[in-house]
Every structure is written in C-alpha cells, then in structure tokens.
mmCIF file of C-alpha atoms and ligand atoms in Angstrom:
data_model
loop_
_atom_site.group_PDB
_atom_site.id
_atom_site.type_symbol
_atom_site.label_atom_id
_atom_site.label_comp_id
_atom_site.label_asym_id
_atom_site.label_seq_id
_atom_site.Cartn_x
_atom_site.Cartn_y
_atom_site.Cartn_z
ATOM 1 C CA MET A 262 -0.045 -0.174 0.035
ATOM 2 C CA THR A 263 1.139 3.497 -0.841
ATOM 3 C CA ASP A 264 2.477 5.441 2.177
ATOM 4 C CA LEU A 265 -0.041 8.249 2.234
ATOM 5 C CA ALA A 266 2.138 10.794 4.181
ATOM 6 C CA ALA A 267 4.906 10.274 1.828
ATOM 7 C CA ASP A 268 3.260 10.798 -1.386
ATOM 8 C CA PRO A 269 -0.280 11.703 -1.184
ATOM 9 C CA ALA A 270 -0.812 12.419 -4.857
ATOM 10 C CA VAL A 271 -0.010 8.886 -5.887
ATOM 11 C CA ALA A 272 -2.160 7.608 -3.049
ATOM 12 C CA LEU A 273 -5.146 9.492 -4.405
ATOM 13 C CA ARG A 274 -4.271 8.462 -8.138
ATOM 14 C CA ASP A 275 -4.048 4.620 -6.936
ATOM 15 C CA ALA A 276 -7.396 5.139 -5.274
ATOM 16 C CA GLY A 277 -8.778 6.520 -8.664
ATOM 17 C CA LEU A 278 -9.313 10.117 -7.170
ATOM 18 C CA ARG A 279 -8.516 13.144 -8.985
ATOM 19 C CA VAL A 280 -5.594 15.112 -7.433
ATOM 20 C CA THR A 281 -6.688 18.372 -6.301
ATOM 21 C CA GLU A 282 -5.125 21.046 -3.936
ATOM 22 C CA SER A 283 -7.767 20.447 -1.348
ATOM 23 C CA ARG A 284 -7.754 16.957 -1.463
ATOM 24 C CA LEU A 285 -3.753 16.964 -0.862
ATOM 25 C CA ALA A 286 -4.267 19.566 2.036
ATOM 26 C CA VAL A 287 -6.742 17.240 3.716
ATOM 27 C CA LEU A 288 -4.493 14.152 3.628
ATOM 28 C CA THR A 289 -1.692 16.455 4.870
ATOM 29 C CA ALA A 290 -3.918 17.645 7.752
ATOM 30 C CA LEU A 291 -4.918 14.221 8.712
ATOM 31 C CA ALA A 292 -1.088 12.925 8.563
ATOM 32 C CA ALA A 293 -0.279 15.796 10.967
ATOM 33 C CA HIS A 294 -3.213 15.262 13.247
ATOM 34 C CA PRO A 295 -4.734 11.658 13.223
ATOM 35 C CA HIS A 296 -8.339 11.355 14.822
ATOM 36 C CA SER A 297 -9.371 14.798 13.760
ATOM 37 C CA SER A 298 -12.909 15.829 13.359
ATOM 38 C CA ALA A 299 -14.107 17.267 9.913
ATOM 39 C CA ASP A 300 -14.252 20.795 11.637
ATOM 40 C CA ALA A 301 -10.646 20.392 12.875
ATOM 41 C CA VAL A 302 -9.531 19.178 9.485
ATOM 42 C CA PHE A 303 -11.251 22.097 7.799
ATOM 43 C CA ALA A 304 -9.575 24.769 10.158
ATOM 44 C CA GLU A 305 -6.109 22.963 9.631
ATOM 45 C CA VAL A 306 -6.618 23.002 5.815
ATOM 46 C CA GLY A 307 -7.779 26.718 5.954
ATOM 47 C CA GLY A 308 -4.451 27.642 7.300
ATOM 48 C CA ALA A 309 -2.517 26.344 4.213
ATOM 49 C CA LEU A 310 -5.400 26.961 1.635
ATOM 50 C CA PRO A 311 -7.559 29.795 2.535
ATOM 51 C CA LYS A 312 -9.815 29.302 -0.439
ATOM 52 C CA ALA A 313 -10.672 25.720 0.382
ATOM 53 C CA SER A 314 -14.487 25.625 1.243
ATOM 54 C CA ARG A 315 -15.731 23.581 4.140
ATOM 55 C CA GLN A 316 -18.008 21.712 1.701
ATOM 56 C CA SER A 317 -14.886 20.679 -0.313
ATOM 57 C CA VAL A 318 -13.215 19.482 2.915
ATOM 58 C CA TYR A 319 -16.167 17.355 3.874
ATOM 59 C CA ASN A 320 -16.581 15.970 0.222
ATOM 60 C CA ALA A 321 -12.669 14.941 0.345
ATOM 61 C CA LEU A 322 -13.160 13.297 3.665
ATOM 62 C CA ASN A 323 -16.223 11.177 2.538
ATOM 63 C CA ASP A 324 -14.352 10.328 -0.800
ATOM 64 C CA PHE A 325 -11.489 9.081 1.069
ATOM 65 C CA ALA A 326 -13.526 7.095 3.455
ATOM 66 C CA ASP A 327 -15.406 5.436 0.616
ATOM 67 C CA ALA A 328 -12.062 4.646 -1.070
ATOM 68 C CA ALA A 329 -10.704 3.363 2.104
ATOM 69 C CA LEU A 330 -7.959 5.909 2.339
ATOM 70 C CA VAL A 331 -9.112 7.025 5.576
ATOM 71 C CA ARG A 332 -11.131 5.460 8.514
ATOM 72 C CA ARG A 333 -13.924 6.998 10.257
ATOM 73 C CA ILE A 334 -14.332 6.462 13.921
ATOM 74 C CA GLU A 335 -17.241 7.343 15.845
ATOM 75 C CA PRO A 336 -16.794 7.458 19.690
ATOM 76 C CA ALA A 337 -20.093 7.806 21.447
ATOM 77 C CA GLY A 338 -20.778 11.595 22.273
ATOM 78 C CA GLN A 339 -18.155 12.820 19.793
ATOM 79 C CA PRO A 340 -18.020 14.214 16.463
ATOM 80 C CA MET A 341 -16.959 11.680 13.644
ATOM 81 C CA LEU A 342 -13.175 11.575 13.587
ATOM 82 C CA PHE A 343 -10.945 10.590 10.636
ATOM 83 C CA GLU A 344 -7.644 9.073 10.536
ATOM 84 C CA LEU A 345 -5.254 7.596 7.716
ATOM 85 C CA ARG A 346 -4.475 4.549 9.753
ATOM 86 C CA VAL A 347 -6.605 1.902 7.828
ATOM 87 C CA ASP A 348 -6.737 -1.803 7.478
ATOM 88 C CA ASP A 349 -5.011 -2.885 10.676
ATOM 89 C CA ASN A 350 -8.280 -3.234 12.864
ATOM 90 C CA HIS A 351 -6.615 -1.142 15.525
ATOM 91 C CA HIS A 352 -8.586 0.000 18.561
ATOM 92 C CA HIS A 353 -8.846 3.244 20.527
ATOM 93 C CA LEU A 354 -8.436 4.566 23.995
ATOM 94 C CA VAL A 355 -10.694 7.567 24.504
ATOM 95 C CA CYS A 356 -10.358 10.106 27.418
ATOM 96 C CA THR A 357 -13.687 10.794 29.014
ATOM 97 C CA GLY A 358 -12.068 14.092 30.343
ATOM 98 C CA CYS A 359 -10.313 15.870 27.361
ATOM 99 C CA GLY A 360 -11.498 13.711 24.583
ATOM 100 C CA LEU A 361 -7.829 12.704 23.849
ATOM 101 C CA VAL A 362 -7.836 9.662 21.271
ATOM 102 C CA GLN A 363 -4.913 7.201 21.303
ATOM 103 C CA ASP A 364 -4.357 4.291 18.990
ATOM 104 C CA VAL A 365 -4.015 0.773 20.494
ATOM 105 C CA ASP A 366 -2.847 -2.067 18.315
ATOM 106 C CA CYS A 367 -5.130 -4.760 17.527
ATOM 107 C CA ALA A 368 -4.967 -7.243 20.631
ATOM 108 C CA VAL A 369 -4.392 -10.471 18.248
ATOM 109 C CA GLY A 370 -3.024 -8.528 15.162
ATOM 110 C CA ALA A 371 -5.851 -9.466 12.769
ATOM 111 C CA ALA A 372 -9.726 -8.711 12.443
ATOM 112 C CA PRO A 373 -11.839 -9.656 14.080
ATOM 113 C CA CYS A 374 -10.075 -9.081 17.140
ATOM 114 C CA LEU A 375 -12.837 -10.495 19.493
ATOM 115 C CA HIS A 376 -15.232 -13.457 18.911
ATOM 116 C CA PRO A 377 -18.698 -13.010 20.432
ATOM 117 C CA ALA A 378 -19.920 -15.772 22.728
ATOM 118 C CA ASP A 379 -22.850 -16.094 20.165
ATOM 119 C CA ASP A 380 -22.401 -14.926 16.678
ATOM 120 C CA HIS A 381 -26.007 -15.357 15.948
ATOM 121 C CA GLY A 382 -25.101 -16.723 12.390
ATOM 122 C CA PHE A 383 -23.160 -13.616 11.549
ATOM 123 C CA ARG A 384 -19.859 -13.896 9.454
ATOM 124 C CA ILE A 385 -17.959 -11.442 11.547
ATOM 125 C CA ALA A 386 -15.556 -9.294 9.628
ATOM 126 C CA SER A 387 -14.303 -6.784 12.276
ATOM 127 C CA ALA A 388 -14.549 -5.927 15.924
ATOM 128 C CA GLU A 389 -13.933 -2.344 16.912
ATOM 129 C CA VAL A 390 -13.142 -1.731 20.638
ATOM 130 C CA THR A 391 -13.203 1.521 22.422
ATOM 131 C CA TYR A 392 -11.285 1.712 25.739
ATOM 132 C CA TRP A 393 -12.919 4.525 27.837
ATOM 133 C CA GLY A 394 -11.242 5.987 30.747
ATOM 134 C CA LEU A 395 -8.880 8.941 31.802
ATOM 135 C CA CYS A 396 -5.571 9.944 30.080
ATOM 136 C CA GLY A 397 -2.703 10.077 32.232
ATOM 137 C CA ALA A 398 -3.062 14.081 32.481
ATOM 138 C CA CYS A 399 -6.596 13.930 33.279
ATOM 139 C CA ALA A 400 -6.181 11.247 35.838
ATOM 140 C CA ALA A 401 -3.256 13.119 37.545
ATOM 141 C CA GLU A 402 -5.583 16.213 37.662
ATOM 142 C CA ALA A 403 -8.334 14.157 39.198
ATOM 143 C CA ALA A 404 -6.083 12.806 41.721
ATOM 144 C CA ALA A 405 -4.803 16.236 42.767
HETATM 145 ZN ZN1 ZN B 826 -7.896 13.492 29.254
HETATM 146 ZN ZN1 ZN B 827 -6.728 5.353 15.262
#
C-alpha cells in the first residue's frame, strides 16, 4: 500500500481519485493530526489553503473514506473522527475527560479481534473496541 503521508498524490491516483489542492491539503492535515473531526481538518486546511470551502473538505473526507484511504471512527458522544491508519483493525483509547484519542494495536493482530459468545449466524468481519477512561494528564488532575 502506498504511503499516504510520503506521497499523497500517488495515493490519490492509486485510489482512482483526482488529485486536487484541497484533497492533498486534507491528507496532509490528517497525517499531522490523526483522529481529527471534519471541522478540525477544515480549520487546519484553511491555514494552508484559505480558499478551500468547508464543503470541499467534507466531500474529500467522504470520498477518502469510501475509497478506504481514511477510516472513520465514531466514539459515542463525540463528532466523527478521521484518520489515515486503515486496514490494521486497531482500536482506540478515548479520554472521557479531555477527549484525547490514542491508537491501540489490535490485541491479536488481525480482524476480528474478538469473537462474540454467540455470533447469531453472522460472519464476523471486524470488531472495534473503544477503551474509555482518563488519560494520564486527566487522571493526574483528578487525583490532585
Ligand atoms: Zn484526558
Ligand atoms: Zn486510530
């Protein structure tokens, strides 16, 4: 798989997507800030590319997700987040204090990471785990 961060234009072409300035800026923003909301990506892209519209950023994120260039994660109670790390079935630690999101490698190294006690006839493709808790900084603050 093409290294997105190293050559985003090639990654776009490989995915059959037209290379545009705003698409490249979105990939660069996600490489710098994984687990960003669409609004955060838009804010980041706006710094480098003031003429990029909010809609073009949202469209790029959706196109990337559909092309499996980015992964959407949706922790309960948070806006949808986007990241470039795909296809490794990794999981997430989410801080209930500050919202920090951290990657955790898949516990067994392949999907599905977990097998349900009863699969009800489903052919399980993936299992996504969200570990909720306090990050180190929030835990220290809570203890103080
Ligand atoms: Zn925290
Ligand atoms: Zn992640």
